[in-house]
Short mmCIF file of C-alpha atoms and ligand atoms in Angstrom, two decimals:
data_model
loop_
_atom_site.label_atom_id
_atom_site.label_comp_id
_atom_site.label_asym_id
_atom_site.label_seq_id
_atom_site.Cartn_x
_atom_site.Cartn_y
_atom_site.Cartn_z
CA MET Z 1 -20.28 21.50 6.21
CA ASP Z 2 -20.58 17.78 6.36
CA GLY Z 3 -21.55 16.23 2.93
CA GLU Z 4 -20.97 19.60 1.45
CA LEU Z 5 -17.85 19.75 -0.53
CA MET Z 6 -15.77 22.83 -0.06
CA LYS Z 7 -14.51 23.53 -3.49
CA MET Z 8 -10.77 23.22 -3.60
CA SER Z 9 -9.06 23.82 -6.88
CA PHE Z 10 -6.63 21.26 -8.19
CA HIS Z 11 -4.85 20.37 -11.37
CA LEU Z 12 -2.49 17.81 -12.75
CA GLU Z 13 1.13 18.68 -12.88
CA CYS Z 14 4.19 16.90 -14.32
CA ILE Z 15 6.87 16.17 -11.77
CA GLY Z 16 9.60 16.44 -14.29
CA CYS Z 17 8.83 19.63 -16.38
CA GLY Z 18 5.94 21.19 -14.40
CA SER Z 19 3.54 21.19 -17.32
CA ARG Z 20 0.00 21.60 -15.99
CA TYR Z 21 -3.06 19.63 -17.24
CA ASP Z 22 -6.78 19.97 -16.76
CA PRO Z 23 -7.75 17.15 -14.30
CA ASP Z 24 -10.95 16.45 -16.30
CA GLN Z 25 -9.22 14.54 -19.03
CA VAL Z 26 -7.90 11.03 -19.40
CA ILE Z 27 -4.15 11.37 -19.04
CA TYR Z 28 -1.57 9.42 -17.14
CA THR Z 29 1.84 10.90 -18.06
CA CYS Z 30 3.14 14.20 -19.24
CA ARG Z 31 2.47 14.70 -22.97
CA ARG Z 32 5.50 16.90 -23.19
CA CYS Z 33 8.26 15.03 -21.44
CA GLY Z 34 6.54 11.58 -20.64
CA ASP Z 35 7.23 11.93 -16.91
CA LEU Z 36 4.82 11.08 -13.95
CA LEU Z 37 1.87 13.42 -13.12
CA SER Z 38 0.72 14.49 -9.66
CA VAL Z 39 -2.42 16.00 -8.45
CA GLU Z 40 -1.65 19.34 -6.95
CA PHE Z 41 -4.25 21.30 -4.73
CA ASP Z 42 -4.13 25.06 -4.25
CA LEU Z 43 -3.49 24.57 -0.52
CA SER Z 44 -3.80 28.33 0.17
CA ASP Z 45 -7.57 27.67 -0.37
CA VAL Z 46 -7.76 25.43 2.59
CA PRO Z 47 -10.01 26.94 5.30
CA GLY Z 48 -8.60 27.27 8.76
CA ASN Z 49 -11.30 25.20 10.26
CA ILE Z 50 -10.90 22.13 8.09
CA GLU Z 51 -10.12 20.05 11.14
CA ASP Z 52 -13.60 20.73 12.59
CA ALA Z 53 -15.12 19.29 9.57
CA TRP Z 54 -12.82 16.22 9.70
CA ARG Z 55 -13.49 15.66 13.36
CA GLY Z 56 -17.13 15.46 12.86
CA ARG Z 57 -16.76 12.52 10.40
CA PRO Z 58 -15.67 8.81 10.98
CA LEU Z 59 -12.05 7.99 10.41
CA SER Z 60 -12.04 6.94 6.80
CA VAL Z 61 -10.73 7.90 3.35
CA TRP Z 62 -13.61 10.28 2.74
CA ARG Z 63 -13.27 12.02 6.11
CA TYR Z 64 -10.65 14.10 4.27
CA ARG Z 65 -12.72 14.74 1.21
CA GLU Z 66 -11.82 18.43 0.89
CA LEU Z 67 -8.38 17.14 -0.20
CA LEU Z 68 -9.55 14.43 -2.59
CA PRO Z 69 -9.68 15.37 -6.21
CA VAL Z 70 -13.33 14.39 -7.02
CA SER Z 71 -16.36 16.71 -7.56
CA THR Z 72 -19.09 14.13 -6.98
CA PHE Z 73 -18.77 13.20 -3.42
CA GLU Z 74 -22.41 12.07 -3.27
CA ARG Z 75 -21.91 9.61 -6.08
CA ARG Z 76 -18.66 8.18 -4.83
CA VAL Z 77 -17.98 4.54 -5.24
CA SER Z 78 -17.29 3.37 -1.75
CA LEU Z 79 -17.13 0.15 0.43
CA GLY Z 80 -16.20 1.83 3.63
CA GLU Z 81 -12.50 1.96 3.18
CA GLY Z 82 -9.90 3.48 5.45
CA GLY Z 83 -10.30 3.93 9.20
CA THR Z 84 -7.95 0.97 9.89
CA SER Z 85 -6.47 0.51 13.29
CA LEU Z 86 -3.05 1.70 14.42
CA ASN Z 87 -1.90 -0.86 16.99
CA ARG Z 88 0.70 -0.29 19.47
CA CYS Z 89 2.91 -3.42 19.68
CA ILE Z 90 4.14 -3.95 23.18
CA ARG Z 91 5.29 -7.57 22.89
CA LEU Z 92 7.00 -7.20 19.36
CA SER Z 93 8.59 -3.88 20.65
CA ASP Z 94 10.24 -5.83 23.59
CA LYS Z 95 11.47 -8.44 21.25
CA ILE Z 96 12.96 -5.98 18.80
CA GLY Z 97 14.15 -3.50 21.41
CA LEU Z 98 12.01 -0.48 20.55
CA LYS Z 99 9.88 1.54 22.87
CA ASN Z 100 7.27 3.10 20.68
CA LEU Z 101 6.22 0.79 17.84
CA TYR Z 102 2.89 0.93 16.04
CA VAL Z 103 1.62 -0.96 13.10
CA LYS Z 104 -1.15 0.41 10.70
CA ASN Z 105 -3.17 -2.64 9.76
CA GLU Z 106 -4.30 -1.98 6.18
CA GLY Z 107 -5.44 -5.58 5.83
CA GLU Z 108 -8.66 -4.30 7.57
CA ASN Z 109 -9.81 -2.56 4.44
CA PRO Z 110 -12.79 -3.99 2.60
CA THR Z 111 -10.85 -6.13 0.23
CA GLY Z 112 -8.05 -6.75 2.64
CA SER Z 113 -5.52 -4.32 1.37
CA PHE Z 114 -4.41 -0.67 1.21
CA LYS Z 115 -5.37 -0.51 -2.49
CA ASP Z 116 -9.07 0.08 -1.50
CA ARG Z 117 -8.09 3.57 -0.40
CA GLY Z 118 -6.88 4.35 -3.97
CA MET Z 119 -9.70 2.51 -5.81
CA THR Z 120 -12.48 4.35 -4.08
CA VAL Z 121 -11.07 7.53 -5.46
CA GLY Z 122 -9.96 6.08 -8.75
CA VAL Z 123 -13.17 4.36 -9.65
CA THR Z 124 -15.15 7.44 -8.56
CA LYS Z 125 -12.93 9.47 -10.92
CA ALA Z 126 -13.35 6.95 -13.79
CA LEU Z 127 -17.26 7.44 -13.53
CA GLU Z 128 -16.60 11.26 -13.45
CA LEU Z 129 -14.67 10.93 -16.70
CA GLY Z 130 -17.49 8.80 -18.24
CA MET Z 131 -15.31 5.73 -18.40
CA VAL Z 132 -17.21 2.45 -18.28
CA ARG Z 133 -14.24 -0.01 -18.60
CA VAL Z 134 -11.31 -0.05 -16.13
CA ALA Z 135 -8.15 -2.12 -16.22
CA CYS Z 136 -4.99 -2.87 -14.35
CA ALA Z 137 -2.12 -5.25 -14.30
CA SER Z 138 -1.50 -6.70 -10.79
CA THR Z 139 0.44 -8.84 -8.54
CA GLY Z 140 -2.82 -9.65 -6.83
CA ASN Z 141 -4.18 -6.97 -4.55
CA THR Z 142 -4.82 -4.21 -7.10
CA SER Z 143 -6.89 -6.65 -9.26
CA ALA Z 144 -8.82 -7.87 -6.21
CA SER Z 145 -9.62 -4.16 -5.14
CA LEU Z 146 -10.37 -2.90 -8.77
CA ALA Z 147 -12.68 -5.99 -9.41
CA ALA Z 148 -14.68 -5.19 -6.26
CA TYR Z 149 -15.00 -1.49 -6.83
CA ALA Z 150 -15.81 -1.97 -10.56
CA ALA Z 151 -18.62 -4.47 -9.52
CA ARG Z 152 -19.81 -1.75 -7.00
CA ALA Z 153 -19.89 0.83 -9.80
CA GLY Z 154 -21.48 -1.52 -12.29
CA ILE Z 155 -18.76 -1.15 -14.76
CA GLU Z 156 -16.41 -3.57 -16.65
CA CYS Z 157 -13.20 -4.71 -15.16
CA ILE Z 158 -10.21 -6.26 -16.98
CA VAL Z 159 -7.06 -7.54 -15.01
CA LEU Z 160 -3.79 -8.73 -16.19
CA ILE Z 161 -1.93 -10.98 -13.80
CA PRO Z 162 1.44 -12.86 -14.08
CA SER Z 163 0.59 -16.46 -14.74
CA GLY Z 164 0.82 -18.60 -11.66
CA LYS Z 165 2.42 -15.94 -9.68
CA ILE Z 166 -0.38 -14.41 -7.54
CA ALA Z 167 -1.62 -15.60 -4.20
CA PHE Z 168 -4.73 -17.79 -4.36
CA GLY Z 169 -6.92 -15.50 -2.25
CA LYS Z 170 -6.42 -12.57 -4.57
CA LEU Z 171 -7.21 -14.50 -7.72
CA THR Z 172 -10.27 -15.80 -5.98
CA GLN Z 173 -11.47 -12.19 -5.27
CA ALA Z 174 -10.92 -11.01 -8.89
CA ILE Z 175 -12.94 -14.03 -10.12
CA ILE Z 176 -15.99 -13.73 -7.73
CA HIS Z 177 -16.28 -10.02 -8.53
CA GLY Z 178 -16.62 -10.80 -12.08
CA ALA Z 179 -13.50 -9.27 -13.60
CA LYS Z 180 -12.12 -10.43 -16.84
CA VAL Z 181 -9.08 -12.09 -15.53
CA ILE Z 182 -6.29 -12.58 -18.08
CA GLN Z 183 -3.22 -14.54 -17.08
CA VAL Z 184 -0.16 -13.30 -18.93
CA LYS Z 185 2.74 -15.57 -19.43
CA GLY Z 186 5.28 -13.12 -18.17
CA ASN Z 187 5.86 -11.10 -14.96
CA PHE Z 188 4.07 -8.04 -13.63
CA ASP Z 189 6.29 -5.55 -15.39
CA GLU Z 190 5.52 -7.10 -18.83
CA ALA Z 191 1.69 -7.24 -17.95
CA LEU Z 192 1.83 -3.50 -16.89
CA ARG Z 193 3.63 -2.50 -20.11
CA ILE Z 194 0.89 -4.27 -22.16
CA VAL Z 195 -2.06 -2.88 -20.18
CA ARG Z 196 -0.62 0.75 -20.39
CA ARG Z 197 -0.49 0.39 -24.18
CA ILE Z 198 -4.10 -1.09 -24.39
CA CYS Z 199 -5.53 1.74 -22.25
CA HIS Z 200 -3.70 4.23 -24.50
CA THR Z 201 -5.26 2.84 -27.66
CA HIS Z 202 -8.69 1.84 -26.24
CA ARG Z 203 -11.22 3.59 -24.19
CA ILE Z 204 -10.35 1.80 -21.05
CA TYR Z 205 -9.34 3.65 -17.87
CA LEU Z 206 -6.04 2.58 -16.30
CA LEU Z 207 -6.03 2.14 -12.53
CA ASN Z 208 -2.46 1.16 -11.74
CA SER Z 209 -0.64 3.54 -9.43
CA VAL Z 210 0.75 5.40 -12.45
CA ASN Z 211 -2.71 6.95 -12.28
CA PRO Z 212 -2.23 9.92 -9.98
CA PHE Z 213 -5.87 9.90 -8.74
CA ARG Z 214 -5.33 6.53 -6.96
CA LEU Z 215 -2.46 7.84 -4.93
CA GLU Z 216 -4.66 10.69 -3.68
CA GLY Z 217 -6.84 7.99 -1.98
CA GLN Z 218 -3.79 6.38 -0.60
CA LYS Z 219 -2.40 9.54 0.96
CA THR Z 220 -5.26 9.54 3.43
CA ALA Z 221 -3.47 6.77 5.48
CA ALA Z 222 -1.00 9.57 6.42
CA PHE Z 223 -3.88 11.78 7.55
CA GLU Z 224 -5.26 9.06 9.57
CA ILE Z 225 -1.86 8.28 11.24
CA ARG Z 226 -1.63 11.92 12.35
CA ASP Z 227 -5.20 11.79 13.76
CA GLN Z 228 -4.60 8.53 15.51
CA LEU Z 229 -1.39 9.93 17.17
CA CYS Z 230 -3.48 12.89 18.27
CA GLY Z 231 -1.72 15.43 15.99
CA LYS Z 232 1.75 13.97 16.37
CA VAL Z 233 3.90 12.49 13.64
CA PRO Z 234 6.01 9.49 13.96
CA ASP Z 235 9.84 9.69 13.56
CA LYS Z 236 9.81 6.98 10.94
CA ILE Z 237 7.37 5.34 8.54
CA VAL Z 238 8.50 1.85 7.41
CA ILE Z 239 6.61 0.68 4.23
CA PRO Z 240 7.03 -2.21 1.82
CA VAL Z 241 7.78 -1.10 -1.79
CA GLY Z 242 6.83 -2.72 -5.09
CA ASN Z 243 5.65 -0.32 -7.79
CA ALA Z 244 6.53 2.39 -5.20
CA GLY Z 245 3.18 4.30 -5.31
CA ASN Z 246 2.17 3.83 -1.78
CA ILE Z 247 5.45 5.28 -0.26
CA SER Z 248 5.00 8.22 -2.52
CA ALA Z 249 1.41 8.67 -1.54
CA TYR Z 250 2.25 8.68 2.15
CA TRP Z 251 4.93 11.31 1.70
CA LYS Z 252 2.51 13.58 -0.37
CA GLY Z 253 -0.04 13.10 2.49
CA PHE Z 254 2.37 14.19 5.19
CA MET Z 255 3.75 17.10 2.95
CA GLU Z 256 0.23 18.46 2.49
CA LEU Z 257 -0.52 18.31 6.25
CA HIS Z 258 2.81 20.23 6.75
CA LYS Z 259 1.94 22.85 4.06
CA ILE Z 260 -1.45 23.53 5.58
CA GLY Z 261 0.05 23.78 9.06
CA LEU Z 262 -1.42 20.78 10.71
CA ILE Z 263 1.82 19.31 11.41
CA ASP Z 264 5.21 20.79 12.45
CA ASP Z 265 7.39 17.73 11.77
CA LEU Z 266 7.74 15.37 8.95
CA PRO Z 267 8.50 11.61 9.32
CA GLN Z 268 11.44 9.88 7.58
CA MET Z 269 10.19 7.46 4.88
CA ILE Z 270 11.86 4.14 4.88
CA GLY Z 271 11.10 1.80 1.95
CA ILE Z 272 11.52 -1.91 2.21
CA GLN Z 273 12.07 -4.16 -0.73
CA ALA Z 274 12.59 -7.90 -1.03
CA GLU Z 275 16.16 -8.94 -1.94
CA GLY Z 276 15.22 -10.59 -5.23
CA ALA Z 277 13.07 -7.57 -6.29
CA ALA Z 278 15.11 -4.63 -5.04
CA PRO Z 279 15.72 -2.19 -7.87
CA ILE Z 280 15.45 0.96 -5.63
CA ALA Z 281 17.40 -0.34 -2.77
CA ASN Z 282 20.15 -1.64 -5.04
CA SER Z 283 20.40 1.50 -7.06
CA LEU Z 284 20.29 3.90 -4.11
CA LYS Z 285 22.86 1.91 -2.19
CA LYS Z 286 25.12 2.14 -5.22
CA GLY Z 287 24.67 5.94 -5.15
CA LEU Z 288 22.94 6.12 -8.51
CA ASP Z 289 20.45 8.87 -9.17
CA PHE Z 290 18.54 6.72 -11.58
CA ILE Z 291 17.20 3.13 -11.09
CA GLU Z 292 18.54 0.02 -12.66
CA PHE Z 293 15.59 -2.26 -13.23
CA VAL Z 294 15.67 -5.93 -12.16
CA GLU Z 295 14.92 -8.21 -15.16
CA ASN Z 296 13.75 -11.36 -13.38
CA PRO Z 297 12.33 -10.31 -9.95
CA GLU Z 298 11.74 -13.18 -7.60
CA THR Z 299 10.55 -13.31 -3.99
CA VAL Z 300 8.17 -15.21 -1.76
CA ALA Z 301 6.29 -11.93 -1.25
CA THR Z 302 4.58 -12.09 -4.60
CA ALA Z 303 2.87 -8.91 -4.11
CA ILE Z 304 6.17 -6.91 -4.43
CA ARG Z 305 7.72 -9.24 -7.09
CA ILE Z 306 8.24 -6.03 -9.20
CA GLY Z 307 11.42 -5.26 -11.21
CA SER Z 308 10.59 -1.92 -12.84
CA PRO Z 309 8.75 0.28 -10.26
CA VAL Z 310 6.71 2.81 -12.35
CA ASN Z 311 6.77 5.30 -9.44
CA TRP Z 312 10.37 5.09 -8.75
CA LYS Z 313 10.98 8.82 -9.19
CA LYS Z 314 8.34 9.86 -6.79
CA ALA Z 315 9.65 7.28 -4.20
CA VAL Z 316 13.15 8.30 -4.54
CA ARG Z 317 12.08 11.97 -3.90
CA ALA Z 318 10.17 10.94 -0.88
CA ILE Z 319 13.11 8.99 0.64
CA LYS Z 320 15.62 11.76 -0.13
CA GLU Z 321 13.51 14.85 0.84
CA SER Z 322 12.49 13.06 4.15
CA ARG Z 323 16.13 11.98 4.79
CA GLY Z 324 14.88 8.40 4.88
CA THR Z 325 16.39 5.28 3.51
CA VAL Z 326 15.62 2.10 1.60
CA GLU Z 327 16.47 -1.38 2.79
CA LYS Z 328 16.11 -4.88 1.44
CA VAL Z 329 15.28 -8.07 3.22
CA SER Z 330 15.61 -11.81 2.43
CA ASP Z 331 12.67 -14.11 2.01
CA LYS Z 332 13.67 -15.93 5.22
CA GLU Z 333 13.54 -12.62 7.15
CA ILE Z 334 10.13 -11.83 5.59
CA LEU Z 335 8.64 -15.22 6.73
CA GLU Z 336 10.25 -14.89 10.21
CA ALA Z 337 8.76 -11.42 10.65
CA GLN Z 338 5.38 -12.64 9.41
CA ARG Z 339 5.53 -15.32 12.15
CA LEU Z 340 6.58 -12.92 14.88
CA LEU Z 341 3.77 -10.52 14.21
CA ALA Z 342 1.22 -13.24 14.15
CA GLN Z 343 2.47 -14.87 17.38
CA LEU Z 344 3.43 -11.85 19.34
CA GLU Z 345 0.73 -9.47 18.31
CA GLY Z 346 -2.18 -11.57 16.86
CA ILE Z 347 -1.85 -9.76 13.47
CA PHE Z 348 -1.74 -11.98 10.47
CA VAL Z 349 -0.41 -10.35 7.35
CA GLU Z 350 0.76 -11.49 3.98
CA PRO Z 351 4.51 -11.81 3.26
CA ALA Z 352 4.84 -8.39 1.45
CA SER Z 353 3.46 -6.58 4.45
CA ALA Z 354 5.74 -8.47 6.73
CA ALA Z 355 8.66 -7.11 4.77
CA SER Z 356 8.10 -3.86 6.71
CA ILE Z 357 8.64 -5.65 10.11
CA ALA Z 358 11.72 -7.58 8.77
CA GLY Z 359 13.08 -4.30 7.42
CA LEU Z 360 12.55 -2.58 10.82
CA ILE Z 361 14.39 -5.43 12.62
CA ARG Z 362 17.29 -5.23 10.24
CA LEU Z 363 17.49 -1.38 10.66
CA VAL Z 364 17.29 -1.57 14.53
CA ASN Z 365 20.11 -4.22 14.50
CA GLU Z 366 22.13 -1.96 12.26
CA GLY Z 367 21.64 0.99 14.64
CA LEU Z 368 19.86 3.02 12.05
CA ILE Z 369 16.72 3.39 14.15
CA ASP Z 370 17.06 4.41 17.72
CA LYS Z 371 15.23 2.64 20.34
CA ASP Z 372 13.53 5.90 21.60
CA GLU Z 373 12.06 6.68 18.21
CA THR Z 374 8.39 6.50 17.31
CA VAL Z 375 8.00 4.04 14.35
CA VAL Z 376 4.97 3.17 12.36
CA CYS Z 377 5.21 0.14 10.25
CA ILE Z 378 2.63 -0.17 7.37
CA LEU Z 379 0.99 -3.65 7.08
CA THR Z 380 -0.42 -3.48 3.58
CA GLY Z 381 -2.38 -6.70 3.15
CA HIS Z 382 -4.14 -9.41 4.97
CA GLY Z 383 -2.51 -12.80 5.68
CA LEU Z 384 -5.61 -14.74 4.60
CA LYS Z 385 -4.75 -13.60 0.96
CA ASP Z 386 -2.05 -16.12 0.76
CA PRO Z 387 -2.58 -19.10 3.12
CA ASP Z 388 -0.48 -21.52 1.09
CA ILE Z 389 2.70 -19.83 2.10
CA VAL Z 390 1.90 -20.61 5.81
CA VAL Z 391 0.78 -24.08 5.24
CA ARG Z 392 4.00 -24.92 3.43
CA GLN Z 393 6.13 -23.84 6.34
CA PHE Z 394 4.39 -25.29 9.38
CA ALA Z 395 3.71 -28.65 10.57
CA ARG Z 396 0.23 -29.94 9.92
CA PRO Z 397 -2.05 -30.30 12.97
CA ILE Z 398 -1.78 -33.80 14.53
CA GLU Z 399 -4.71 -36.12 14.10
CA VAL Z 400 -6.04 -38.42 16.87
CA GLU Z 401 -8.87 -40.78 17.57
CA ALA Z 402 -12.14 -39.27 18.73
CA THR Z 403 -11.56 -40.03 22.36
CA GLU Z 404 -10.82 -38.15 25.52
CA GLU Z 405 -7.80 -40.15 26.18
CA ALA Z 406 -6.36 -39.50 22.88
CA VAL Z 407 -6.91 -35.72 22.96
CA ILE Z 408 -5.47 -35.59 26.55
CA ASP Z 409 -2.45 -37.61 25.38
CA ALA Z 410 -1.94 -35.25 22.45
CA ILE Z 411 -2.13 -32.25 24.71
CA MET Z 412 0.59 -33.72 26.88
CA ARG Z 413 2.77 -34.21 23.93
CA LYS Z 414 3.60 -30.56 24.17
CA GLU Z 415 6.58 -30.34 21.92
CA LYS Z 416 4.54 -31.61 19.02
CA ILE Z 417 1.58 -29.19 19.15
CA ALA Z 418 3.45 -26.26 20.68
CA VAL Z 419 1.86 -23.28 18.91
CA GLY Z 420 4.07 -21.95 16.25
CA VAL Z 421 6.62 -24.68 15.97
CA HIS Z 422 8.47 -23.33 13.06
CA TYR Z 423 10.00 -25.46 10.42
CA SER Z 424 12.42 -23.26 8.49
CA MET Z 425 12.29 -23.61 4.64
C1 AN7 W 501 0.46 -6.22 0.16
O1 AN7 W 501 -1.44 -5.52 -6.55
O2 AN7 W 501 1.46 -3.77 -7.00
O3 AN7 W 501 4.93 0.03 -3.70
O4 AN7 W 501 -0.52 -5.06 -8.33
O5 AN7 W 501 0.00 -5.81 -2.66
O6 AN7 W 501 2.56 0.94 -3.93
O7 AN7 W 501 3.34 -0.97 -5.38
C2 AN7 W 501 0.77 -4.55 -5.06
C3 AN7 W 501 1.56 -4.03 -4.29
C4 AN7 W 501 3.03 -3.75 -0.77
C5 AN7 W 501 3.58 -2.50 -2.79
N1 AN7 W 501 2.13 -4.57 -0.12
O8 AN7 W 501 2.96 -1.26 -2.92
C6 AN7 W 501 -0.53 -5.02 -7.16
C7 AN7 W 501 0.71 -4.41 -6.43
C8 AN7 W 501 1.17 -5.30 -0.64
C9 AN7 W 501 0.92 -5.07 -2.15
C10 AN7 W 501 2.74 -3.46 -2.15
C11 AN7 W 501 1.69 -4.11 -2.77
P1 AN7 W 501 3.43 -0.26 -4.12
#
């Protein structure tokens, strides 16, 4: 069975009016009502022994190829994405007061973020559709990932980024992979609006998370968690939310496993936003059933500095259907969580990822997560993407003469070189 694709039928379906579309056309939203589209498989086709096929392959996005909407597996555009580790956190658990805390370290992906799961599928799809130019707007990670996968595929890549507002490592990635990088004098939401229009009027394939094929790749992280927990499902998934695609993708993944009978329970989905960019958290807390967008989002976690999350409807569904919740955290809480994770567990993540830990701490303190529950926090991107934020907060290493005495003297001055002396902002 390996390498051989079991043909599973799928189509595109509008999440609002239910209109169906052929998946072999370039379309991002419903032509009838304008709502988001979702890839839907006929899950009654799934063979009973699907797990045997999965078990024979390495933990990765393409392990689950039967549930990925491409027909050219052999010609997939891949860099070895997925298969990221799920780490049990003993020291952090003790600090927070939880018993079963795990983190899924998506920073281990080829370009250092979870976006690679989506791009391997999205760029493979672009080739299937005969598209030779791809584009996205990005707070950084999407552009880094798309640039790499477009290079791998040998196609042209255009990225729009908010001027001066993306982490240096991410900008560097887009440049070295040869993307046409366009800085827009505006925020992410404005850049996304522009690129959506351009992809509509030109033959350029849009690979933001409004593209439903990308989310199909991202849902495989849910499959991996189930496999890494030996068939069990955590009580709660805690995940940072920006454009709200990833939380929607995880929920879709768990729902599919449930529908095909591979899990009995479903996790509760908990989204975490940064205080200055929290349209979903603010609106749900007010009891609204629509989202009030944030005009000028601001946060130290530039990856999730998003005021008009395009996938908000899918995310609100995920949160409500799973009886989950959404919380917001301050920049100070985010940076403190980043430091804790680095110093208690040896895992260095970028600020947006630390939002999930900050949110977890808040929810535990508020009594909304019980200490006996099994919790998986999603760490979406690697810390090396954004070193500036760390350098700005911590003391610079001390400098001494090149003598043994001077070094010994420095070691003795413990208070000055104590690892992790934290200078709050
Ligand atoms: C590290 O790169 O939107 O809620 O343009 O880079 O699915 O948007 C990044 C998002 C969380 C939020 N953590 O995910 C982009 C972009 C990190 C991220 C998110 C992003 P979504």
